[in-house]
Coordinates of C-alpha atoms in Angstrom, one line a residue:
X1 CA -59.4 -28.1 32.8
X2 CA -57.5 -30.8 30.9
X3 CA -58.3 -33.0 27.9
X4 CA -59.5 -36.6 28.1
X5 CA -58.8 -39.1 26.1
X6 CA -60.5 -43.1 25.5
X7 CA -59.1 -46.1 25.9
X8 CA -58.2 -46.3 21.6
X9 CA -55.8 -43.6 21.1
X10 CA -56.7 -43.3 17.6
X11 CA -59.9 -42.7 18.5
X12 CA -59.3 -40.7 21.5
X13 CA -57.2 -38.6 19.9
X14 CA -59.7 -37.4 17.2
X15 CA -62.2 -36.7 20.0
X16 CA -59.9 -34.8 22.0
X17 CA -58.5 -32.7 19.1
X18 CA -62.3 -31.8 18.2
X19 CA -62.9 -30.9 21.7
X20 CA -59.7 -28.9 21.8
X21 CA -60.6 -26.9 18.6
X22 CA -63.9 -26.2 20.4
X23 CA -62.1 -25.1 23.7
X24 CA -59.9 -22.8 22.0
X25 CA -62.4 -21.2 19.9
X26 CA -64.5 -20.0 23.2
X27 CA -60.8 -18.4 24.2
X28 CA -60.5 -21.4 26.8
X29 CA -57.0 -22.4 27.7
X30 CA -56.3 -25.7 29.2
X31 CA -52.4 -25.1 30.8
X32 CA -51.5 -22.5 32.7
X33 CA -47.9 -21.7 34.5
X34 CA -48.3 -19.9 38.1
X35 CA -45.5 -17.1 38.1
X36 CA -43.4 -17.9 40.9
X37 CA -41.8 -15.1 43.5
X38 CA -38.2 -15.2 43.0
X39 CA -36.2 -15.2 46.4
X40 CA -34.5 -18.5 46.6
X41 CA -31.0 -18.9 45.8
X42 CA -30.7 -21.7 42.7
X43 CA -29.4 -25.0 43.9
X44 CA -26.7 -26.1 42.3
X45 CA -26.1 -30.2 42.1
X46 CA -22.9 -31.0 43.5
X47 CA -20.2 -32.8 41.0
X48 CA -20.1 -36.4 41.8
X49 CA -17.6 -37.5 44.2
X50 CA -15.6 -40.4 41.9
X51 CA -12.3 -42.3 43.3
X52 CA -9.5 -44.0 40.3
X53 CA -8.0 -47.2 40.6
X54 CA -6.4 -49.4 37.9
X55 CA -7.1 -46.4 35.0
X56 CA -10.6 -46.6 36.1
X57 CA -13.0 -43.6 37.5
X58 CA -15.8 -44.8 39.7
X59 CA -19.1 -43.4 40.1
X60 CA -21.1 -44.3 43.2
X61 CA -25.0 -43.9 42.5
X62 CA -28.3 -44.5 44.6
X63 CA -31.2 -44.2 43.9
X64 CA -33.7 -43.2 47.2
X65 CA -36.3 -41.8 48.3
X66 CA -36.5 -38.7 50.0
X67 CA -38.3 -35.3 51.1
X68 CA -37.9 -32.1 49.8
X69 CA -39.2 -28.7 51.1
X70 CA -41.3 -26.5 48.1
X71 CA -42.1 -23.2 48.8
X72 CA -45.9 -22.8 49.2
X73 CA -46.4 -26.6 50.0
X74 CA -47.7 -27.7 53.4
X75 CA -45.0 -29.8 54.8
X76 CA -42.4 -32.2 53.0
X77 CA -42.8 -33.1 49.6
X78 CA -42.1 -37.3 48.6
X79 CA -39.2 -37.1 46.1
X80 CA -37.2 -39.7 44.5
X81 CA -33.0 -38.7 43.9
X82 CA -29.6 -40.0 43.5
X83 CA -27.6 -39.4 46.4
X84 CA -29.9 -37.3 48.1
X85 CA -33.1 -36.2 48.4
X86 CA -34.3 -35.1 44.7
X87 CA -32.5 -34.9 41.5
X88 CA -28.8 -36.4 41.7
X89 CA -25.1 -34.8 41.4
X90 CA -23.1 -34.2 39.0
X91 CA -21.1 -36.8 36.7
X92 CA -17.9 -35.6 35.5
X93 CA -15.3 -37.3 33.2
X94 CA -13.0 -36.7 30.1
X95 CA -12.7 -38.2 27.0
X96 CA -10.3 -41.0 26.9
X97 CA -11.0 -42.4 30.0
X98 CA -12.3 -45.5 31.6
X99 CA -15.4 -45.0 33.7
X100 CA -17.4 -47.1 35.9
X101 CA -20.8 -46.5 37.8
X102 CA -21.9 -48.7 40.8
X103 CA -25.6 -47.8 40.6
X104 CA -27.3 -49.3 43.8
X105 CA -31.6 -49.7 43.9
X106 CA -32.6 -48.1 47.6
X107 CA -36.1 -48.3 46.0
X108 CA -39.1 -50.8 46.4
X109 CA -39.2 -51.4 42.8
X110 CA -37.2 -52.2 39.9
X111 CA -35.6 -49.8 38.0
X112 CA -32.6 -48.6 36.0
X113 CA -30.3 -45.9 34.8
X114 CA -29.8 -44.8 31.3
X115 CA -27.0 -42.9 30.0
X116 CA -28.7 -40.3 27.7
X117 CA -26.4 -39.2 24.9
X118 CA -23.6 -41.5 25.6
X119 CA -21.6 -43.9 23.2
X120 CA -21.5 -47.0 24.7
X121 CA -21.9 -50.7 24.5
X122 CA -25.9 -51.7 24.5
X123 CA -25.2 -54.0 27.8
X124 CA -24.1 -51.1 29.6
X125 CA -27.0 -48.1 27.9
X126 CA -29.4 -48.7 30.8
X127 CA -32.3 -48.9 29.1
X128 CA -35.2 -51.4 29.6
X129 CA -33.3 -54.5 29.6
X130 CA -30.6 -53.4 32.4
X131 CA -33.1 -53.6 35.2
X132 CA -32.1 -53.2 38.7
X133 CA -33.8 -55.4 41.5
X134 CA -34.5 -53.1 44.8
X135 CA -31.4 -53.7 46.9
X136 CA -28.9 -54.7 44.2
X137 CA -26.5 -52.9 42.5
X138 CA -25.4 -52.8 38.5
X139 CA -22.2 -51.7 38.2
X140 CA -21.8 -50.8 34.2
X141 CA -18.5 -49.8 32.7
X142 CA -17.1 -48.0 29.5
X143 CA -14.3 -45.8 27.8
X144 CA -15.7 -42.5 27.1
X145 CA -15.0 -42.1 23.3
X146 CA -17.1 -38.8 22.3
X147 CA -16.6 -35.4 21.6
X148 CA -17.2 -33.2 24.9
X149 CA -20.7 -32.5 25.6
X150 CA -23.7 -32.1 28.2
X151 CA -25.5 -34.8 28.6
X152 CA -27.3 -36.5 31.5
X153 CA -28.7 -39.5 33.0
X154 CA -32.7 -41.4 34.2
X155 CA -34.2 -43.8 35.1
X156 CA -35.8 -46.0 32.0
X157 CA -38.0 -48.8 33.0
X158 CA -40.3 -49.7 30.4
X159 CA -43.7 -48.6 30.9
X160 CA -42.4 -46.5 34.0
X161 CA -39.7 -44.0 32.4
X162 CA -42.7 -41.2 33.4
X163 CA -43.5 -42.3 36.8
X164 CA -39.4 -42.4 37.9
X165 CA -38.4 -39.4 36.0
X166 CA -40.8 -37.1 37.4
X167 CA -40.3 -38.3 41.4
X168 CA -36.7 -36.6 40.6
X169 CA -34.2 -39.6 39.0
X170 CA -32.3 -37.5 37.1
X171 CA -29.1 -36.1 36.8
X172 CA -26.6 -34.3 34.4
X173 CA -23.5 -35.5 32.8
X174 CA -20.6 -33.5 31.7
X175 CA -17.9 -34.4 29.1
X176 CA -14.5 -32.5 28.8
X177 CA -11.6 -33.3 25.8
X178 CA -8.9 -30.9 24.5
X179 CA -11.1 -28.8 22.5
X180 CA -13.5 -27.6 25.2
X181 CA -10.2 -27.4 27.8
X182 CA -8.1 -24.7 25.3
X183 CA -11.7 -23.2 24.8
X184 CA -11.9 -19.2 25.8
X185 CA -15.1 -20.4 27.4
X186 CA -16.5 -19.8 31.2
X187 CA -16.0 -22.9 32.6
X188 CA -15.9 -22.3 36.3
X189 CA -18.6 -24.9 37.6
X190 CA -21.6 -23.3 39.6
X191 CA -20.1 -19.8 39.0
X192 CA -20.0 -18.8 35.8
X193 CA -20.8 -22.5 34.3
X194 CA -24.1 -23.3 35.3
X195 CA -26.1 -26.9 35.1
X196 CA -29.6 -25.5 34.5
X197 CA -32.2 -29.2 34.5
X198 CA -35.2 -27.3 34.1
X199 CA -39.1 -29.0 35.1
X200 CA -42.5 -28.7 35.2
X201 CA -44.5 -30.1 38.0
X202 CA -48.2 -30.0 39.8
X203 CA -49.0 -30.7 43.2
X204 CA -51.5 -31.9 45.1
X205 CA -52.1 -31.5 49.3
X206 CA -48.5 -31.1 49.4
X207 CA -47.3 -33.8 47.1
X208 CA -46.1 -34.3 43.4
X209 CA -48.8 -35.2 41.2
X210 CA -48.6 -37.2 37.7
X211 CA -52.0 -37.2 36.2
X212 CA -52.6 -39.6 33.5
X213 CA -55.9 -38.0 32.2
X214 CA -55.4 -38.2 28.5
X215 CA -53.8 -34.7 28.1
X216 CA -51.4 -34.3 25.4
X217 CA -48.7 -34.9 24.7
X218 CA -49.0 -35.6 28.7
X219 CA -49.3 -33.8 31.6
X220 CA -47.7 -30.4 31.6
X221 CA -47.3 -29.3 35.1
X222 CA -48.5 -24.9 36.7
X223 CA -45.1 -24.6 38.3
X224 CA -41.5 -24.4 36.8
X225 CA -38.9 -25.3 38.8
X226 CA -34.3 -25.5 38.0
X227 CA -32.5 -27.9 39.5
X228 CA -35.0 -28.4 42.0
X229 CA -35.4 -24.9 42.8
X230 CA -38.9 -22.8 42.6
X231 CA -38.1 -18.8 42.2
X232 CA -34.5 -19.6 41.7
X233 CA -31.8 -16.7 41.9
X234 CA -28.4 -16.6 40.6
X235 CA -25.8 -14.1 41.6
X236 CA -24.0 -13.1 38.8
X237 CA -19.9 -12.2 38.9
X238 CA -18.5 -12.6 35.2
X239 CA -19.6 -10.1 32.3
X240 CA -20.4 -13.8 30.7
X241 CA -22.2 -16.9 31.8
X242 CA -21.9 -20.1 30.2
X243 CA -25.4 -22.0 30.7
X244 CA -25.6 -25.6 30.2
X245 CA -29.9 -26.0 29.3
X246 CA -31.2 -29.6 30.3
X247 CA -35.1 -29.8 29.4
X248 CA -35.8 -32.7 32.0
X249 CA -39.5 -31.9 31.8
X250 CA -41.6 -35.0 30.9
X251 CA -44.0 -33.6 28.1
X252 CA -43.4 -29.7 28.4
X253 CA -41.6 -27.9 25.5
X254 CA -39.8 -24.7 26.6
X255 CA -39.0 -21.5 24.1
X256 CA -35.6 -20.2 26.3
X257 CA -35.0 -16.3 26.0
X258 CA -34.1 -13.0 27.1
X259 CA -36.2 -10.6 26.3
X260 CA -33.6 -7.8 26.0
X261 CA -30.9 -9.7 24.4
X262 CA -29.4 -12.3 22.5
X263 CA -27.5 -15.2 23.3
X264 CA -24.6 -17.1 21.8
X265 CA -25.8 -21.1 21.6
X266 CA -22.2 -22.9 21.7
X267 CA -23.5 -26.2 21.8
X268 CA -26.4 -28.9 21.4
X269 CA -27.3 -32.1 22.6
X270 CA -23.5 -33.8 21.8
X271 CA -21.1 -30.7 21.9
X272 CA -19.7 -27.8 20.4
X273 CA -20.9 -26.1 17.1
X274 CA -17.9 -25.2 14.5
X275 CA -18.4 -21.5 16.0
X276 CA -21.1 -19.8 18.0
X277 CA -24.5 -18.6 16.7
X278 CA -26.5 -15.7 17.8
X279 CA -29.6 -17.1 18.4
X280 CA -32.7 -14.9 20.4
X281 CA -35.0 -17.3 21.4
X282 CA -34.0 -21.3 22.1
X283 CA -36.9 -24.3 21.8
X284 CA -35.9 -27.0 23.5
X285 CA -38.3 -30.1 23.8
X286 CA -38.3 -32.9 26.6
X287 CA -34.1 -34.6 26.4
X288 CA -32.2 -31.5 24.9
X289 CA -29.7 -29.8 25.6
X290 CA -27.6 -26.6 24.7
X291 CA -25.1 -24.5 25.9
X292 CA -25.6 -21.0 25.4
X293 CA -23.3 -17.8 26.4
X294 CA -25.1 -14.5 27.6
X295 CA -23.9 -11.0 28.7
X296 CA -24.4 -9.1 31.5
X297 CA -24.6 -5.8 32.6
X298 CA -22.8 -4.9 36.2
X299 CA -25.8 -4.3 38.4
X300 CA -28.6 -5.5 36.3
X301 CA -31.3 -7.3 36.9
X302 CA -32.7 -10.3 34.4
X303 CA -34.7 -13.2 33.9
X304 CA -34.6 -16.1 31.5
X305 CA -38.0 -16.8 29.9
X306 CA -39.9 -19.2 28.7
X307 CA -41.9 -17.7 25.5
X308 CA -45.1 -19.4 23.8
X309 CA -43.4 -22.1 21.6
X310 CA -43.7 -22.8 18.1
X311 CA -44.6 -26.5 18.2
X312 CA -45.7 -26.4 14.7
X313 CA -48.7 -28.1 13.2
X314 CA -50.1 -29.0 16.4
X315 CA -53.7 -28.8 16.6
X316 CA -54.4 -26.1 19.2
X317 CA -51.0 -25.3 20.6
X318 CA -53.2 -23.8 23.4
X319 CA -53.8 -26.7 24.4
X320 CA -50.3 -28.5 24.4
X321 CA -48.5 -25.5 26.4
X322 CA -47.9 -23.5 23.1
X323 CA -49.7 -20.3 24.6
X324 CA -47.2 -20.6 27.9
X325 CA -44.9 -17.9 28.5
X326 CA -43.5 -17.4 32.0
X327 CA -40.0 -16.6 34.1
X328 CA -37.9 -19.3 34.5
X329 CA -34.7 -18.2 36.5
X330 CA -33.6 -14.7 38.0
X331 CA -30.3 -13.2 37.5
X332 CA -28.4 -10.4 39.6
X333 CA -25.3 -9.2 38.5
X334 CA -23.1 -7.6 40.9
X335 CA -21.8 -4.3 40.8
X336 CA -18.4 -5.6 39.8
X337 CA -18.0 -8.2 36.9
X338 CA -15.0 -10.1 36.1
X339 CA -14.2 -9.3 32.3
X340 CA -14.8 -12.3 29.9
X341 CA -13.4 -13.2 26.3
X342 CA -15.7 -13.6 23.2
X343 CA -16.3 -17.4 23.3
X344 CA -14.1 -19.4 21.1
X345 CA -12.8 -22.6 21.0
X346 CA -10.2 -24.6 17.7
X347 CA -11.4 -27.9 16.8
X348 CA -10.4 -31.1 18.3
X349 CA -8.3 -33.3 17.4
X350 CA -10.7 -36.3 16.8
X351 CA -12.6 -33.7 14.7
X352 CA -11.8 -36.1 11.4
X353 CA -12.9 -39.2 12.7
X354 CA -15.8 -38.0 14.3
X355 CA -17.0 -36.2 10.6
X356 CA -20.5 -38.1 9.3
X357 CA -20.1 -38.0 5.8
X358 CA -23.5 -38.1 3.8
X359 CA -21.9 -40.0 0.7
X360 CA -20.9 -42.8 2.6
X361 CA -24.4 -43.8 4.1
X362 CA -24.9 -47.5 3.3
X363 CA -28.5 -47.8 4.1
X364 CA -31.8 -45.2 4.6
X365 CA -34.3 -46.2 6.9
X366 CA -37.8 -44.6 7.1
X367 CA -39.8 -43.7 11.0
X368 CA -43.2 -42.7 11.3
X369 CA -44.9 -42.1 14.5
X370 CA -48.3 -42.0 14.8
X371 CA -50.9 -43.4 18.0
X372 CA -48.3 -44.3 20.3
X373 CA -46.6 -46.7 17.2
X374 CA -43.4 -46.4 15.5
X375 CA -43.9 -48.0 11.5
X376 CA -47.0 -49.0 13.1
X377 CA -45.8 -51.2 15.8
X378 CA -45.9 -50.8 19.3
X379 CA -42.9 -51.5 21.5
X380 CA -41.9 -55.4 22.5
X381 CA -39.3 -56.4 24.2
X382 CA -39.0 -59.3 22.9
X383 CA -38.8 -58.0 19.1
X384 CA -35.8 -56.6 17.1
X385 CA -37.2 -53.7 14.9
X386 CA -33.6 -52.9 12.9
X387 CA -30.4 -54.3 12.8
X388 CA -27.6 -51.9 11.7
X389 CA -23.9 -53.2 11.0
X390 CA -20.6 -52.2 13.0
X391 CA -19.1 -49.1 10.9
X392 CA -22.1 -48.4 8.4
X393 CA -23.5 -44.9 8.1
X394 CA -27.0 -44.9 7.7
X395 CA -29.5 -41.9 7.3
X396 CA -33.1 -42.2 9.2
X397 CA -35.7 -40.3 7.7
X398 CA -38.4 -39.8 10.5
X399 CA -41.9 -37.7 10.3
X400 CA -44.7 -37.0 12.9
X401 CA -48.2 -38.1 11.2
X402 CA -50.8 -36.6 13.9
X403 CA -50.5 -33.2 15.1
X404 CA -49.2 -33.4 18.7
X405 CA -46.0 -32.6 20.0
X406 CA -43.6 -35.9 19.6
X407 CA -39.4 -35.6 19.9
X408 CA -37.5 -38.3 18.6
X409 CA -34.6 -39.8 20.5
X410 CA -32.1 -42.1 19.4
X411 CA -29.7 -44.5 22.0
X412 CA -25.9 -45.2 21.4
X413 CA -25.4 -42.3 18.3
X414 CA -24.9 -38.9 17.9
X415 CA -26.8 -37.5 14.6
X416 CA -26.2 -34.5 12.0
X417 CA -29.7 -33.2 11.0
X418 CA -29.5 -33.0 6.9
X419 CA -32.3 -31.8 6.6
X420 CA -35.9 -30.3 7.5
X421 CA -38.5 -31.4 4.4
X422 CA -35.7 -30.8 2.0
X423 CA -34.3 -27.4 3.6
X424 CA -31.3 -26.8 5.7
X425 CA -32.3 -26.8 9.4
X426 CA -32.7 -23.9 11.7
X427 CA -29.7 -23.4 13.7
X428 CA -30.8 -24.8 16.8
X429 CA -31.0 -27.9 15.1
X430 CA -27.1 -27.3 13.9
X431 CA -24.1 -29.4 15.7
X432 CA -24.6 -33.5 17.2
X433 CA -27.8 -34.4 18.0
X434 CA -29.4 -37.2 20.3
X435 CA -32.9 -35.7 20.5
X436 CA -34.6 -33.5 18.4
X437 CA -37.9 -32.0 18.3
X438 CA -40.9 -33.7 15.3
X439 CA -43.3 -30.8 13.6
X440 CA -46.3 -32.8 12.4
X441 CA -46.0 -33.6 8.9
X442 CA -42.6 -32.7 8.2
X443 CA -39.8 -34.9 7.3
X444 CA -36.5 -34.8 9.0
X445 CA -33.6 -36.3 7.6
X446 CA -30.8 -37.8 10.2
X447 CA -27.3 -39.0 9.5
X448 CA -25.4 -40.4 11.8
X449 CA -22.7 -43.9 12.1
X450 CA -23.0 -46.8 14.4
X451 CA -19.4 -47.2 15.8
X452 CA -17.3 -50.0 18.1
X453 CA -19.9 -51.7 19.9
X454 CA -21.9 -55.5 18.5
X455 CA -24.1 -57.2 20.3
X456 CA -26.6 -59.2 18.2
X457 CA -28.9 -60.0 21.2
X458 CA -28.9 -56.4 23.2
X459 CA -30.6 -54.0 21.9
X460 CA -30.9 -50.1 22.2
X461 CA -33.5 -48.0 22.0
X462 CA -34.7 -45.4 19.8
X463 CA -38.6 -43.6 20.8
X464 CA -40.2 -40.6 21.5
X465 CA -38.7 -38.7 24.5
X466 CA -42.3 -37.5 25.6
X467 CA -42.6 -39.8 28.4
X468 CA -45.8 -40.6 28.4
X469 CA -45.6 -41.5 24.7
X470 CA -42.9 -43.5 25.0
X471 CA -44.7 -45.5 28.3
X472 CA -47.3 -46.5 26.3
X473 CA -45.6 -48.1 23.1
X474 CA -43.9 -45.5 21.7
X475 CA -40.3 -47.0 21.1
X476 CA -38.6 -49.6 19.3
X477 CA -35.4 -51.5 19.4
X478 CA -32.6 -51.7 17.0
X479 CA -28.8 -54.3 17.8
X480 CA -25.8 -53.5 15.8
X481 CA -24.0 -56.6 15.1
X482 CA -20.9 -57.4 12.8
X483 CA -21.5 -58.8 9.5
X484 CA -21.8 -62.5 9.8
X485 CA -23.8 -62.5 13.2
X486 CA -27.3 -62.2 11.3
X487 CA -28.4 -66.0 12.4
X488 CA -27.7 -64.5 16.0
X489 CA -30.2 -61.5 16.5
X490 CA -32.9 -62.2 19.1
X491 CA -34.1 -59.7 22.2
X492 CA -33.1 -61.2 25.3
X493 CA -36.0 -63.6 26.5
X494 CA -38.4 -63.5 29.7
X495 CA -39.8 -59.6 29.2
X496 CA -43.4 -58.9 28.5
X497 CA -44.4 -57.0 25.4
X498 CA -46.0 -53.8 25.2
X499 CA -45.8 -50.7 27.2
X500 CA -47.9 -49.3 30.0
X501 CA -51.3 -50.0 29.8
X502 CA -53.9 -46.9 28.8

């Protein structure tokens, strides 16, 4: 059974809360994750074949359609992928060098590729404004200038981002500099350095299905698949594996453990912490990441979980997949292990110039969210919401009102959180953020510096990263320009306003 909601979201969202609070009192859940049989080794998404010419390294992209087998599905399933039939490889590159992407549209529809995490000019991000046309190709280029870090790419059509993200248009994105290549760290790819994009889907005869029934925070899916893989099992051959955690789900919030033991987080959405942290349980809510380090035992037998997941001051958390818990992934260790060092790593050498430094915010700016609106508006394309300037540090205080699930993601910048209403934050909130998950009611404090890049008439993005959220208005647009430029600021012309229609 799943929770509808009215045209009027703020009314809609009243009624389905009351009806929620009434479900949950009679012991009713309304999600529910089937426990999958695991007996199918983990796909693994191959690193993207690039070529380098002139100092540059050159990405080829497409985006398709395709068909992809699913255990207990009659037949073929329609999928959407880069490169392939679902999901997409691999993107590889260091810091320092000059990249390129030729992204070519194999779709029926318009579309377009945004680099999640990344530091780059606004004309490049891939957000709404960087449509592709079916049959062309955008071919964006930049100089990787960010500490090393997992992050990934998708598709970001306004009003669509759901839709294209779910059909399988993503893929992950790793960073490398001289801190994470001196680290003491597993870093063999696929072995014992593992891309883990982990999703929630539903299907229907056969086929995906993406049902828009006024569920919150959106539809949350009965089966759990990693990189593309239901029941997935990985063979095990070092005393330590280094995994790389991508929550690619649309609306689902995961709590990542292991029931019998701890794990050693390394990194978060934009790199390394100063040192590791022994964490036992990891939420992660739709856009981040984390790295985390975990033992094994020659011969043993585990499984990463997913626990029920403290999502704060949600009304009815049974109802917004708090009550979930189920397997995720299978390990098998094998009856000989390779012998791994403690994880360490010494800090890079961009480590000064990268510091935020709290003293030195220019300006604070205030985000509430609350009925699909950010400060009340919905999204436009054809309106600038902020304006920072080139080189300014700036803090952004943000804060769920209503008490769904919402995470907050910011384009361009990577973030320090300050601060969780007034208090230091939990640790999984420690190291460079992009994306971070909103309690209702609580105030998080954000600092972070808008670096290299102007363009007074481009703008990124900055919304919730619950798809469906975002889809319908949730997201606004901010240009950082040089002082001076201020007469020039204007959103390119020629887009409609507003998001998808509910």
């Amino acid at each position: 059974m799943r929770l509808r909601k009215p045209a009027a979201i703020a009314a809609g969202t009243a009624v389905t809360l009351v009806v929620a609070f009434g479900l949950a009192a009679c012991g009713v859940w309304t999600t529910s994750v089937t426990e999958a049989e695991f007996t199918k080794e983990l796909a693994i998404p191959p690193l993207a074949e690039s070529t380098v010419e002139d100092g540059v390294r050159t990405f080829d992209l497409t985006a398709q359609k395709g068909s992809t087998e699913f255990p207990s599905q009659d037949g073929p399933t329609e999928t959407w992928g880069f490169n392939g039939e679902f999901l997409g490889p691999t993107l590889r590159a260091e810091r320092g060098e000059k990249v390129a992407v030729d992204v070519t549209n194999d779709l029926d529809e318009p579309t377009s590729v945004h680099w999640h995490g990344m530091h780059l000019p606004a004309t490049m991000d891939g957000g709404p404004h960087q449509m592709i046309e079916p049959g062309q190709t955008w071919k964006p280029h930049w100089t990787i200038d960010q500490a090393a870090a997992t992050l990934w790419y998708h598709r970001h059509p306004h009003g669509k981002t759901e839709d294209h993200v779910y059909k399988g248009l993503a893929g992950m994105v790793i960073l490398d500099d001289d801190a994470t290549r001196s680290a003491e760290l597993p870093h063999e790819y696929g072995v014992d350095d593992l891309p883990l994009i982990v999703q929630d889907k539903s299907f229907d005869d056969g086929q995906l299905e993406l049902s828009h029934d006024g569920a919150e925070p959106g539809m949350l899916g009965d089966t759990v698949m990693v990189n593309g893989t239901i029941g997935g099992v990985q063979e095990v051959t070092s005393e330590k594996v280094r995994m790389r955690l991508l929550n690619g789900s649309t609306a689902r919030t995961y709590a990542f453990e292991f029931p019998d033991r701890s794990m050693d987080l390394i990194a978060g959405d934009g790199g390394l912490l100063e040192e590791p942290a022994e964490v036992d349980r990891l939420r992660l809510a739709p856009g981040e990441r984390a790295e985390v380090v975990v033992d094994f035992t020659a011969g043993e037998t585990v499984r990463l979980r997913s626990a029920e997941v403290d999502l704060g001051g949600v009304a009815v958390p049974a109802t917004m997949g708090g009550h979930d818990s189920f397997d995720v992934l299978e390990f098998r260790a094998a009856e000989i292990l390779t012998p791994a060092p403690e994880p360490t790593w010494s800090p890079s050498s961009h480590v000064e110039e990268d510091a935020l430094v709290e003293a030195e915010a220019a300006k604070t700016r205030k985000f509430e969210l609350e009925d699909r609106e950010i400060n009340g508006e919905r999204m436009d394309m054809n309106r600038i919401d902020e304006v920072a300037y080139v080189g300014d540090t700036e803090v952004w205080e943000v804060r769920s009102k209503q008490p769904i699930p919402h995470s907050f993601h910011i384009h361009d910048v990577q973030f320090d959180v300050l601060s969780v209403d007034g208090e230091a934050p939990p640790v999984e909130m420690s190291g460079r953020k992009d994306t971070i998950y909103l309690e209702p009611n609580r105030d998080y404090r954000l600092l972070m510096r808008f670096e290299d890049f102007t363009d007074p008439t481009m703008p990124y993005m900055y919304h919730c990263h619950m798809l469906l959220h975002e889809d319908e208005g949730m997201m606004g647009q901010f240009v950082v320009i040089g002082r001076g430029q201020e007469a020039e600021v204007g959103a390119p012309a020629g887009h409609e306003g507003g998001g998808r229609e509910h």
